[in-house]
Amino acid sequence: MGRHDGEAPSSTITSPGAIVSPVVSVENLTKTYGSVTALAGVSFTVDEGEVLAILGPNGAGKTTAVEILEGYRQADSGTISVLGHDPSSGGREFRDRIGIVLQETGIEFVLTVREAIDTYARSYSRRLPTDELINLVGLDGKADARIKTLSGGQKRRLDLALGLAGDPELLFLDEPTTGFDPSARRKSWAMIEGLTDLGKTIMLTTHYLDEAQHLADRIIVLSGGSIVAEGTADTLGVGRASSTISFTVEGADRPPRLEGGPIMTGRTITYRSTSVTSDLLALTSWATERGVELGGLEVARPSLEDVYLDIVGEAGTGSRAS
Amino acid sequence: MSGARYVSLVWGQVRHNNRVFWRTPAAAFFTLALPVIFLILFSVIFGDVEVGGGYSFSQFFAPAMAVFAAVSSSFSNLAIGVSYARDQGILKRVRGTPLPAWVYMAGRICSGVWFAVLSVSIMFILGWAFFGFHMVWANLGTALVVFVVGIATFSALGLAVCAVLKNADSSPAVANGVFLPMAFVSGIFIQLDDAPRWLQILGDIFPLKHFAGPFGEAFDPLRQSPILGWEHLGVMILWLVFGMVIITRYFTWDPRGA
């Protein structure tokens, strides 16, 4: 499948010197449900060809934000422009240019993959050929299989094919790999990376740090309805968050002092580590010299929770993401 | 966008609904097979009953069953089908595409008309072939007008039921719980000439009697002059308007959760 240069969004074919407006521009977006504040004044932009990840725990307001941009929900206040449209009133002209892959959407299970794509793609003014789509999402052998016979991952790939059916300029992916096993996630990532090569602008939400890190050019961390951090994986300090090394030792010798420990909890010894390789070397040398075994040795990468705590702590609010 | 494009989109939806319908045995059974079973059972049981002028029982029962099938295709089919589509997020998916909302609904309603035409034809052909039903061509125009208004009314009411339901699991119970008793008080199964007065009034309030009554009369060979009862159409149109008000007020495309 080639690039669709001839059909590039209008912002790229403006005369030289003209201001190229971002694909998505959001200012001071707010939304409350009763007494619950889902979004408390969120502002950001997405440029053409960019992959932006909205990262946050469940209930952070990710889906609310994205569904407002998709036109499903109405914001309480704020200025929103998506491809030059107000999503809530953009209508079919707006939806003709976007692709939506929702977290959970039903489909008629009695249809085949090909029939579903043909049915749902009919209303777009330009379409990617069905076979090309099936190929793109790797459902080649399943084109004529009923949807009810597909696995969860295959159904998700069909969702992606349906989101791409209208050859959208902007694609929304709401938690594209939640519930996937690691190998299925890797496959999906490769597929999404392929889309960025086609020049698509992508907004994705996720609660997996590594997913945002892997796929996105830029990450927005949403917590409790506000943006608590924004930047690339590196500038967010994700790399600085510490891993945990833990083990148990038989015997009375006290394990060595390192920067992040030891922290003794019952028989378990834990170190916080920002340089896992050298810390492990120190610990394993110490153990080998004494001929003791590091029982149940475990190295845990920083959890998203840890990173949030770091980020939220750095932001100076001190409050935990809810 | 051109009119032809819209027609083609509606046609695509009708074909899609048709495909899903035939692959969902429960829907096909309740919509098409059940009225046929009723026709056969009642015609066999009351087959020997002479109705005035030497006409068969089926002369009056086949049109009644045709109306039963038509309401099943429109009212029940939409109330249940659209509720489930909403619960499963299918409506939400549709709303995320450029397909206009009215095209989706028009597709649903046109499919209902198609199933209704199909089941009415089955009813008349079976009645004619096995149970002594004779087609009366003179009042076909009247029958068509009644049929169109009836289908429109019951489509609107089906969507209205869907609009007020919290979730799809209750939709078959509600749709059938409304439709089946209404069929009895509207004289679909049994003539109500000897029924208590309050029951007859109850039937007069609901739209089904005003669909089945004039539709059946159009196939009554004893009736000399064609009469289109405007009061019947009037009652149906009132219900049609009522249904539209409920739809505009309460219908949503988002799943509502259990």
Coordinates of C-alpha atoms in Angstrom, one line a residue:
Chain A
M1 CA 0.0 0.0 0.0
G2 CA 1.5 3.3 -1.0
R3 CA 1.3 6.7 0.6
H4 CA -1.7 8.7 -0.2
D5 CA 0.1 11.8 -1.2
G6 CA -2.6 13.0 -3.6
E7 CA -5.2 12.9 -0.8
A8 CA -3.2 14.6 1.9
P9 CA -5.2 16.8 4.3
S10 CA -5.6 20.4 3.2
S11 CA -3.3 21.8 5.9
T12 CA -0.3 20.5 4.0
I13 CA -1.2 22.0 0.6
T14 CA -1.6 25.5 1.9
S15 CA 0.5 28.1 0.1
P16 CA 4.0 28.6 1.4
G17 CA 4.2 30.8 4.5
A18 CA 0.6 30.0 5.5
I19 CA 0.2 28.8 9.1
V20 CA -0.2 25.0 9.2
S21 CA -2.8 24.4 11.9
P22 CA -2.6 21.3 14.1
V23 CA -4.9 18.4 13.4
V24 CA -6.3 18.5 16.9
S25 CA -6.4 21.5 19.1
V26 CA -8.0 21.5 22.5
E27 CA -8.1 24.3 24.9
N28 CA -9.4 24.2 28.5
L29 CA -11.6 21.2 28.0
T30 CA -13.9 20.4 30.9
K31 CA -16.5 17.8 31.5
T32 CA -18.3 16.7 34.7
Y33 CA -20.7 13.9 35.3
G34 CA -22.9 15.0 38.2
S35 CA -20.4 15.8 41.0
V36 CA -17.6 13.8 39.4
T37 CA -15.1 15.9 37.4
A38 CA -13.9 13.8 34.5
L39 CA -11.9 16.6 32.8
A40 CA -10.7 19.7 34.6
G41 CA -9.4 22.1 32.0
V42 CA -7.3 20.0 29.6
S43 CA -5.3 21.7 26.7
F44 CA -3.2 20.1 24.1
T45 CA -2.6 19.9 20.3
V46 CA -1.7 17.1 17.9
D47 CA 0.2 17.8 14.8
E48 CA -0.1 16.2 11.4
G49 CA 1.6 12.8 11.2
E50 CA 2.2 12.7 15.0
V51 CA 1.3 9.9 17.3
L52 CA 0.1 11.2 20.6
A53 CA -0.5 8.9 23.5
I54 CA -2.8 9.8 26.4
L55 CA -1.5 7.8 29.3
G56 CA -3.4 7.4 32.5
P57 CA -4.9 4.9 35.0
N58 CA -8.5 3.8 34.7
G59 CA -10.8 6.7 35.5
A60 CA -8.3 9.3 34.6
G61 CA -10.6 10.8 31.9
K62 CA -8.8 9.3 28.9
T63 CA -11.9 7.9 27.3
T64 CA -14.0 10.9 28.1
A65 CA -11.4 13.2 26.4
V66 CA -11.2 11.0 23.3
E67 CA -14.9 10.5 23.0
I68 CA -15.4 14.3 23.0
L69 CA -12.9 14.6 20.2
E70 CA -14.7 11.8 18.3
G71 CA -18.0 13.6 18.6
Y72 CA -19.7 11.1 20.9
R73 CA -19.9 13.4 23.9
Q74 CA -20.4 17.1 24.4
A75 CA -17.9 19.0 26.5
D76 CA -19.1 21.3 29.2
S77 CA -16.7 24.0 28.1
G78 CA -13.6 24.6 26.1
T79 CA -12.5 25.1 22.6
I80 CA -12.1 22.0 20.4
S81 CA -11.1 21.8 16.8
V82 CA -10.5 18.4 15.1
L83 CA -9.5 18.7 11.4
G84 CA -11.1 22.1 11.5
H85 CA -14.4 20.8 12.8
D86 CA -16.2 21.0 16.0
P87 CA -16.7 17.3 16.6
S88 CA -20.1 17.6 18.2
S89 CA -21.5 19.3 15.2
G90 CA -19.1 18.1 12.4
G91 CA -21.6 15.5 11.2
R92 CA -20.8 13.2 8.4
E93 CA -18.3 15.4 6.7
F94 CA -16.2 15.2 9.9
R95 CA -16.7 11.5 10.4
D96 CA -15.7 10.9 6.8
R97 CA -12.2 12.0 7.7
I98 CA -11.6 10.2 11.0
G99 CA -11.3 6.6 12.0
I100 CA -12.5 5.3 15.4
V101 CA -11.4 2.2 17.1
L102 CA -13.4 2.1 20.4
Q103 CA -12.5 0.2 23.4
E104 CA -15.5 -2.1 23.2
T105 CA -17.9 -2.0 20.3
G106 CA -20.1 -4.7 19.1
I107 CA -20.6 -6.0 15.6
E108 CA -22.9 -8.5 14.0
F109 CA -21.1 -11.8 14.8
V110 CA -22.9 -13.6 12.0
L111 CA -21.1 -11.6 9.4
T112 CA -17.8 -12.6 7.8
V113 CA -14.8 -10.4 8.1
R114 CA -15.2 -9.3 4.5
E115 CA -18.9 -8.6 4.8
A116 CA -18.4 -6.5 7.9
I117 CA -15.7 -4.4 6.2
D118 CA -17.8 -4.0 3.1
T119 CA -20.9 -3.0 5.2
Y120 CA -19.2 -0.5 7.4
A121 CA -17.0 1.0 4.8
R122 CA -19.9 1.8 2.4
S123 CA -20.6 5.3 3.8
Y124 CA -17.1 6.7 3.5
S125 CA -16.5 8.8 0.4
R126 CA -13.1 7.2 -0.1
R127 CA -12.2 3.7 0.9
L128 CA -9.3 1.4 1.2
P129 CA -9.8 -1.8 -0.8
T130 CA -11.2 -4.5 1.4
D131 CA -8.5 -7.0 0.5
E132 CA -5.8 -4.5 1.2
L133 CA -7.3 -3.8 4.7
I134 CA -7.6 -7.5 5.5
N135 CA -4.0 -7.9 4.5
L136 CA -2.9 -4.9 6.5
V137 CA -4.3 -6.1 9.8
G138 CA -3.2 -9.7 9.1
L139 CA -6.5 -11.4 8.8
D140 CA -5.7 -12.9 5.4
G141 CA -6.8 -16.4 6.2
K142 CA -9.9 -15.2 8.0
A143 CA -11.5 -13.1 5.3
D144 CA -14.5 -15.4 4.9
A145 CA -14.7 -16.6 8.5
R146 CA -17.7 -15.6 10.6
I147 CA -16.7 -13.0 13.2
K148 CA -18.0 -15.2 16.0
T149 CA -15.2 -17.7 15.2
L150 CA -12.4 -15.1 15.6
S151 CA -10.3 -14.9 18.7
G152 CA -10.3 -11.7 20.9
G153 CA -7.1 -10.5 19.2
Q154 CA -8.4 -11.2 15.8
K155 CA -11.7 -9.3 16.5
R156 CA -9.6 -6.3 17.7
R157 CA -7.7 -6.4 14.4
L158 CA -11.0 -6.4 12.6
D159 CA -11.9 -3.3 14.7
L160 CA -8.7 -1.7 13.4
A161 CA -9.5 -2.6 9.8
L162 CA -12.9 -1.0 10.3
G163 CA -11.4 2.1 11.7
L164 CA -9.1 2.4 8.7
A165 CA -11.8 1.5 6.1
G166 CA -12.4 5.2 5.2
D167 CA -8.6 5.9 4.8
P168 CA -8.8 8.4 7.7
E169 CA -6.5 11.4 8.2
L170 CA -6.8 11.0 11.9
L171 CA -7.2 7.7 13.7
F172 CA -8.4 7.3 17.3
L173 CA -7.2 4.1 19.1
D174 CA -8.8 3.7 22.5
E175 CA -6.7 1.2 24.5
P176 CA -5.8 -0.9 21.4
T177 CA -4.1 -3.8 23.2
T178 CA -5.8 -4.0 26.6
G179 CA -6.3 -7.7 27.4
F180 CA -3.7 -8.9 24.9
D181 CA -1.0 -11.4 25.6
P182 CA 2.5 -10.1 25.0
S183 CA 3.0 -11.6 21.6
A184 CA -0.4 -10.2 20.4
R185 CA 0.6 -6.8 21.7
R186 CA 3.9 -6.9 19.8
K187 CA 2.0 -7.8 16.6
S188 CA -0.4 -4.9 17.2
W189 CA 2.4 -2.5 17.8
A190 CA 4.1 -3.5 14.6
M191 CA 0.8 -2.9 12.8
I192 CA 0.3 0.5 14.4
E193 CA 3.8 1.5 13.5
G194 CA 3.1 0.6 10.0
L195 CA 0.2 3.1 10.0
T196 CA 2.5 5.9 11.0
D197 CA 4.6 5.1 8.0
L198 CA 1.5 5.9 6.0
G199 CA 1.5 9.3 7.4
K200 CA -1.6 8.9 9.6
T201 CA -2.1 11.1 12.6
I202 CA -2.9 8.9 15.6
M203 CA -4.3 9.6 19.0
L204 CA -4.1 6.6 21.3
T205 CA -5.1 6.1 24.9
T206 CA -3.4 3.5 27.0
H207 CA -2.6 2.5 30.5
Y208 CA 0.5 0.7 29.5
L209 CA 3.6 2.8 29.9
D210 CA 5.6 0.6 27.6
E211 CA 3.0 0.9 24.9
A212 CA 3.0 4.7 25.0
Q213 CA 6.8 4.6 25.1
H214 CA 7.0 2.3 22.1
L215 CA 4.4 3.9 19.8
A216 CA 4.1 7.6 20.7
D217 CA 6.0 10.6 19.5
R218 CA 4.6 12.5 22.5
I219 CA 2.9 11.4 25.7
I220 CA 0.3 13.2 27.8
V221 CA -0.2 11.8 31.3
L222 CA -3.7 12.3 32.5
S223 CA -4.6 11.9 36.1
G224 CA -7.7 12.8 37.9
G225 CA -8.9 14.8 34.8
S226 CA -5.8 17.0 34.5
I227 CA -2.6 16.7 32.5
V228 CA 0.1 16.1 35.1
A229 CA 2.9 15.7 32.6
E230 CA 3.6 16.0 28.9
G231 CA 6.6 15.1 26.8
T232 CA 8.5 12.2 25.3
A233 CA 9.1 9.0 27.3
D234 CA 12.6 10.3 28.2
T235 CA 11.7 13.8 29.2
L236 CA 8.9 12.4 31.4
G237 CA 11.5 10.8 33.6
V238 CA 10.3 7.4 32.9
G239 CA 13.9 6.3 32.5
R240 CA 14.7 7.6 35.9
A241 CA 12.1 5.7 37.8
S242 CA 13.7 2.9 39.8
S243 CA 13.3 -0.8 39.4
T244 CA 13.1 -3.1 42.4
I245 CA 15.5 -6.0 43.1
S246 CA 14.3 -8.5 45.7
F247 CA 15.5 -11.8 47.1
T248 CA 15.9 -13.8 50.3
V249 CA 19.1 -15.1 51.9
E250 CA 19.7 -18.0 54.3
G251 CA 22.2 -17.0 57.0
A252 CA 23.0 -14.1 59.2
D253 CA 25.3 -12.0 57.0
R254 CA 23.8 -8.6 56.4
P255 CA 23.6 -7.8 52.6
P256 CA 25.7 -4.9 51.3
R257 CA 24.7 -1.3 51.5
L258 CA 23.8 0.1 48.1
E259 CA 22.2 3.4 47.2
G260 CA 18.7 2.0 47.3
G261 CA 18.8 -0.4 50.2
P262 CA 18.7 -2.9 51.7
I263 CA 15.1 -2.6 52.9
M264 CA 14.3 -5.6 55.0
T265 CA 10.7 -6.9 55.1
G266 CA 10.6 -10.1 57.1
R267 CA 13.0 -12.4 55.3
T268 CA 12.7 -10.5 52.0
I269 CA 15.4 -8.0 51.1
T270 CA 14.6 -5.3 48.6
Y271 CA 16.7 -2.7 46.8
R272 CA 15.4 0.3 44.8
S273 CA 17.7 0.5 41.8
T274 CA 18.2 3.0 39.0
S275 CA 21.2 1.1 37.6
V276 CA 20.1 -2.5 37.7
T277 CA 23.1 -4.0 36.0
S278 CA 25.7 -2.7 38.3
D279 CA 23.6 -3.3 41.4
L280 CA 23.0 -6.9 40.4
L281 CA 26.7 -7.3 39.8
A282 CA 27.4 -6.0 43.3
L283 CA 24.8 -8.3 44.9
T284 CA 25.7 -11.4 43.0
S285 CA 29.4 -11.0 43.7
W286 CA 28.6 -10.5 47.3
A287 CA 26.6 -13.7 47.3
T288 CA 29.1 -15.7 45.3
E289 CA 31.9 -14.7 47.7
R290 CA 30.0 -16.0 50.6
G291 CA 28.6 -19.0 48.8
V292 CA 25.0 -18.1 49.5
E293 CA 22.1 -18.3 47.2
L294 CA 19.9 -15.3 46.4
G295 CA 16.5 -17.1 46.9
G296 CA 13.7 -16.0 44.6
L297 CA 15.8 -13.3 43.0
E298 CA 13.5 -10.9 41.1
V299 CA 14.0 -7.7 39.2
A300 CA 10.8 -5.7 38.7
R301 CA 10.6 -2.9 36.2
P302 CA 9.0 0.2 37.5
S303 CA 5.2 -0.1 37.5
L304 CA 3.1 2.5 35.9
E305 CA 1.9 3.3 39.4
D306 CA 5.5 4.1 40.5
V307 CA 6.0 6.3 37.5
Y308 CA 2.8 8.1 38.2
L309 CA 3.8 8.6 41.8
D310 CA 7.1 10.0 40.6
I311 CA 5.5 12.3 38.0
V312 CA 2.7 13.4 40.3
G313 CA 5.2 14.0 43.0
E314 CA 7.4 16.0 40.6
A315 CA 4.3 18.0 39.6
G316 CA 4.2 19.0 43.2
T317 CA 0.6 18.1 43.9
G318 CA 1.5 15.1 46.0
S319 CA -1.9 13.5 45.3
R320 CA -2.3 10.0 44.0
A321 CA -4.0 9.3 40.7
S322 CA -7.5 8.0 41.4
Chain B
M1 CA -24.3 14.0 -1.7
S2 CA -26.7 12.9 -4.4
G3 CA -30.1 11.3 -3.8
A4 CA -28.9 8.2 -5.7
R5 CA -26.0 7.9 -3.2
Y6 CA -28.5 7.9 -0.3
V7 CA -30.8 5.4 -2.0
S8 CA -27.7 3.2 -2.5
L9 CA -26.8 3.5 1.2
V10 CA -30.3 2.6 2.4
W11 CA -30.3 -0.3 0.0
G12 CA -27.0 -1.4 1.4
Q13 CA -28.4 -1.3 4.9
V14 CA -31.5 -3.3 3.8
R15 CA -29.3 -6.0 2.3
H16 CA -27.1 -6.0 5.4
N17 CA -30.2 -6.4 7.7
N18 CA -31.6 -9.1 5.5
R19 CA -28.3 -11.0 5.7
V20 CA -28.2 -10.7 9.5
F21 CA -31.8 -11.7 9.8
W22 CA -31.5 -14.9 7.9
R23 CA -28.4 -15.9 9.9
T24 CA -30.2 -15.3 13.2
P25 CA -32.6 -18.2 13.4
A26 CA -34.6 -16.9 16.4
A27 CA -35.4 -13.7 14.6
A28 CA -36.5 -15.5 11.4
F29 CA -38.5 -18.0 13.4
F30 CA -40.5 -15.4 15.5
T31 CA -41.0 -13.1 12.6
L32 CA -41.9 -15.5 9.8
A33 CA -42.5 -19.0 11.1
L34 CA -44.6 -18.3 14.2
P35 CA -47.5 -16.6 12.3
V36 CA -47.4 -19.4 9.7
I37 CA -47.7 -22.0 12.5
F38 CA -50.6 -20.0 14.0
L39 CA -52.3 -19.9 10.5
I40 CA -51.9 -23.7 10.1
L41 CA -53.1 -24.6 13.6
F42 CA -56.1 -22.3 13.7
S43 CA -57.1 -23.3 10.1
V44 CA -56.9 -26.9 10.9
I45 CA -58.8 -26.6 14.2
F46 CA -61.5 -24.3 12.8
G47 CA -61.3 -25.6 9.3
D48 CA -64.8 -26.9 9.2
V49 CA -66.4 -23.7 10.6
E50 CA -68.6 -22.3 7.9
V51 CA -68.4 -18.5 7.8
G52 CA -71.4 -16.7 6.2
G53 CA -71.8 -17.1 2.4
G54 CA -70.0 -20.4 2.2
Y55 CA -66.6 -18.8 2.7
S56 CA -63.9 -20.6 4.7
F57 CA -62.6 -19.6 8.1
S58 CA -59.3 -18.8 6.5
Q59 CA -60.8 -16.1 4.4
F60 CA -60.9 -14.0 7.6
F61 CA -58.1 -15.5 9.5
A62 CA -55.4 -15.3 6.8
P63 CA -55.6 -11.5 6.6
A64 CA -55.6 -11.3 10.5
M65 CA -52.4 -13.5 10.6
A66 CA -50.9 -11.3 7.8
V67 CA -51.3 -8.3 10.1
F68 CA -49.9 -10.3 13.0
A69 CA -46.8 -11.1 10.9
A70 CA -46.5 -7.5 9.7
V71 CA -46.6 -6.1 13.2
S72 CA -44.1 -8.8 14.2
S73 CA -41.8 -7.7 11.4
S74 CA -42.0 -4.0 12.3
F75 CA -42.8 -3.6 16.0
S76 CA -41.2 -6.6 17.6
N77 CA -38.3 -6.8 15.1
L78 CA -37.3 -3.2 15.7
A79 CA -37.9 -3.1 19.4
I80 CA -35.8 -6.2 20.0
G81 CA -33.3 -5.9 17.1
V82 CA -32.4 -2.2 17.7
S83 CA -32.2 -2.6 21.5
Y84 CA -29.7 -5.4 21.1
A85 CA -27.7 -3.5 18.5
R86 CA -27.6 -0.6 21.0
D87 CA -26.5 -2.8 23.9
Q88 CA -23.8 -4.4 21.9
G89 CA -22.4 -1.1 20.8
I90 CA -23.3 -1.6 17.2
L91 CA -25.3 1.6 17.1
K92 CA -22.3 3.4 18.6
R93 CA -20.1 1.9 15.9
V94 CA -22.5 3.1 13.2
R95 CA -22.5 6.6 14.7
G96 CA -18.8 6.7 14.3
T97 CA -19.0 6.3 10.6
P98 CA -20.4 8.9 8.1
L99 CA -23.6 6.9 7.7
P100 CA -26.4 9.3 8.4
A101 CA -28.6 8.3 11.4
W102 CA -31.7 8.4 9.3
V103 CA -30.2 6.1 6.7
Y104 CA -29.6 3.5 9.4
M105 CA -33.2 3.8 10.7
A106 CA -34.7 3.9 7.2
G107 CA -32.7 0.7 6.4
R108 CA -34.2 -0.9 9.5
I109 CA -37.7 0.1 8.7
C110 CA -37.4 -0.8 5.0
S111 CA -36.1 -4.2 6.1
G112 CA -39.2 -4.5 8.3
V113 CA -41.4 -3.7 5.3
W114 CA -39.6 -6.3 3.3
F115 CA -40.1 -9.0 6.0
A116 CA -43.7 -7.9 6.3
V117 CA -44.4 -8.2 2.6
L118 CA -42.7 -11.5 2.6
S119 CA -44.8 -12.9 5.5
V120 CA -48.1 -11.4 4.2
S121 CA -47.4 -13.1 0.8
I122 CA -46.6 -16.4 2.6
M123 CA -49.8 -16.1 4.5
F124 CA -52.0 -15.5 1.5
I125 CA -50.4 -18.2 -0.6
L126 CA -50.7 -20.8 2.1
G127 CA -54.2 -19.7 2.8
W128 CA -55.1 -20.0 -0.9
A129 CA -53.3 -23.3 -1.5
F130 CA -54.5 -25.2 1.5
F131 CA -57.3 -23.4 3.4
G132 CA -59.7 -22.0 0.9
F133 CA -58.6 -18.4 1.0
H134 CA -59.6 -16.4 -2.1
M135 CA -57.8 -13.2 -3.0
V136 CA -60.1 -10.2 -3.3
W137 CA -58.6 -7.8 -5.8
A138 CA -61.2 -5.1 -5.7
N139 CA -60.0 -3.5 -2.5
L140 CA -56.3 -4.1 -2.9
G141 CA -55.6 -0.3 -3.0
T142 CA -57.4 0.1 0.3
A143 CA -55.4 -2.8 1.8
L144 CA -52.1 -1.2 0.6
V145 CA -52.9 2.2 2.2
V146 CA -53.8 0.5 5.5
F147 CA -50.7 -1.7 5.3
V148 CA -48.3 1.3 4.7
V149 CA -49.8 3.4 7.5
G150 CA -49.9 0.3 9.8
I151 CA -46.2 -0.6 9.2
A152 CA -45.2 3.0 9.7
T153 CA -47.1 3.2 13.0
F154 CA -45.7 0.0 14.4
S155 CA -42.2 0.7 13.2
A156 CA -42.3 4.0 15.1
L157 CA -43.8 2.3 18.2
G158 CA -41.1 -0.4 18.0
L159 CA -38.4 2.2 18.1
A160 CA -40.2 4.0 20.8
V161 CA -40.2 0.9 23.0
C162 CA -36.4 0.6 22.3
A163 CA -36.0 4.3 23.2
V164 CA -37.5 3.9 26.7
L165 CA -35.9 0.5 27.6
K166 CA -32.9 0.4 29.8
N167 CA -31.4 -2.7 28.3
A168 CA -32.0 -5.2 25.6
D169 CA -32.5 -8.2 27.8
S170 CA -36.0 -7.0 28.7
S171 CA -36.9 -6.1 25.1
P172 CA -38.3 -9.5 24.0
A173 CA -40.5 -9.6 27.1
V174 CA -41.7 -6.1 26.8
A175 CA -42.2 -6.3 23.0
N176 CA -44.2 -9.5 23.2
G177 CA -45.8 -8.6 26.5
V178 CA -47.3 -5.6 24.7
F179 CA -48.0 -7.2 21.3
L180 CA -49.6 -10.5 22.3
P181 CA -52.2 -9.2 24.7
M182 CA -52.9 -6.4 22.2
A183 CA -53.4 -9.0 19.5
F184 CA -56.1 -10.6 21.7
V185 CA -58.0 -7.4 22.6
S186 CA -57.8 -6.3 19.0
G187 CA -59.6 -9.4 17.7
I188 CA -56.6 -10.9 15.8
F189 CA -57.2 -14.4 17.0
I190 CA -60.8 -14.4 18.1
Q191 CA -63.8 -12.3 17.0
L192 CA -64.7 -9.9 19.8
D193 CA -68.4 -9.3 18.9
D194 CA -69.5 -11.1 22.1
A195 CA -66.7 -9.8 24.4
P196 CA -67.4 -7.4 27.3
R197 CA -67.8 -3.8 26.4
W198 CA -64.7 -2.7 28.3
L199 CA -62.5 -5.1 26.4
Q200 CA -63.8 -3.8 23.1
I201 CA -63.1 -0.2 24.2
L202 CA -59.6 -1.3 25.3
G203 CA -59.1 -2.6 21.7
D204 CA -60.4 0.6 20.3
I205 CA -57.7 2.6 22.1
F206 CA -54.7 0.6 20.8
P207 CA -53.7 0.9 17.1
L208 CA -53.7 -2.8 16.2
K209 CA -57.5 -3.2 15.8
H210 CA -57.4 -0.2 13.5
F211 CA -54.8 -2.0 11.4
A212 CA -56.3 -5.5 11.4
G213 CA -59.9 -4.3 11.0
P214 CA -59.8 -2.4 7.7
F215 CA -57.1 -4.7 6.3
G216 CA -59.3 -7.7 6.9
E217 CA -62.4 -5.9 5.5
A218 CA -60.5 -5.3 2.3
F219 CA -60.4 -9.1 1.8
D220 CA -64.0 -9.6 2.9
P221 CA -65.8 -10.9 -0.2
L222 CA -69.2 -10.1 1.3
R223 CA -68.5 -6.4 1.6
Q224 CA -70.1 -4.8 -1.4
S225 CA -68.6 -1.3 -1.6
P226 CA -65.0 -0.5 -0.7
I227 CA -64.8 1.5 2.5
L228 CA -61.7 3.1 3.8
G229 CA -62.3 3.9 7.4
W230 CA -60.6 7.2 8.0
E231 CA -61.2 7.0 11.7
H232 CA -59.0 3.8 11.7
L233 CA -56.2 5.6 9.9
G234 CA -56.6 8.6 12.2
V235 CA -56.1 6.4 15.3
M236 CA -53.0 4.8 13.8
I237 CA -51.6 8.2 12.8
L238 CA -52.1 9.5 16.3
W239 CA -50.1 6.6 17.6
L240 CA -47.5 7.2 14.9
V241 CA -47.0 10.8 16.1
F242 CA -46.9 9.6 19.7
G243 CA -44.2 7.1 18.8
M244 CA -42.2 9.8 17.0
V245 CA -42.4 12.1 20.0
I246 CA -41.0 9.4 22.3
I247 CA -38.2 8.6 19.8
T248 CA -37.1 12.2 19.4
R249 CA -37.2 12.7 23.2
Y250 CA -35.6 9.5 24.5
F251 CA -33.7 7.6 21.8
T252 CA -29.9 7.3 22.2
W253 CA -27.2 5.5 20.3
D254 CA -25.0 4.8 23.3
P255 CA -25.2 1.5 25.2
R256 CA -26.9 2.2 28.5
G257 CA -25.3 -0.5 30.6
A258 CA -27.1 -3.1 32.7

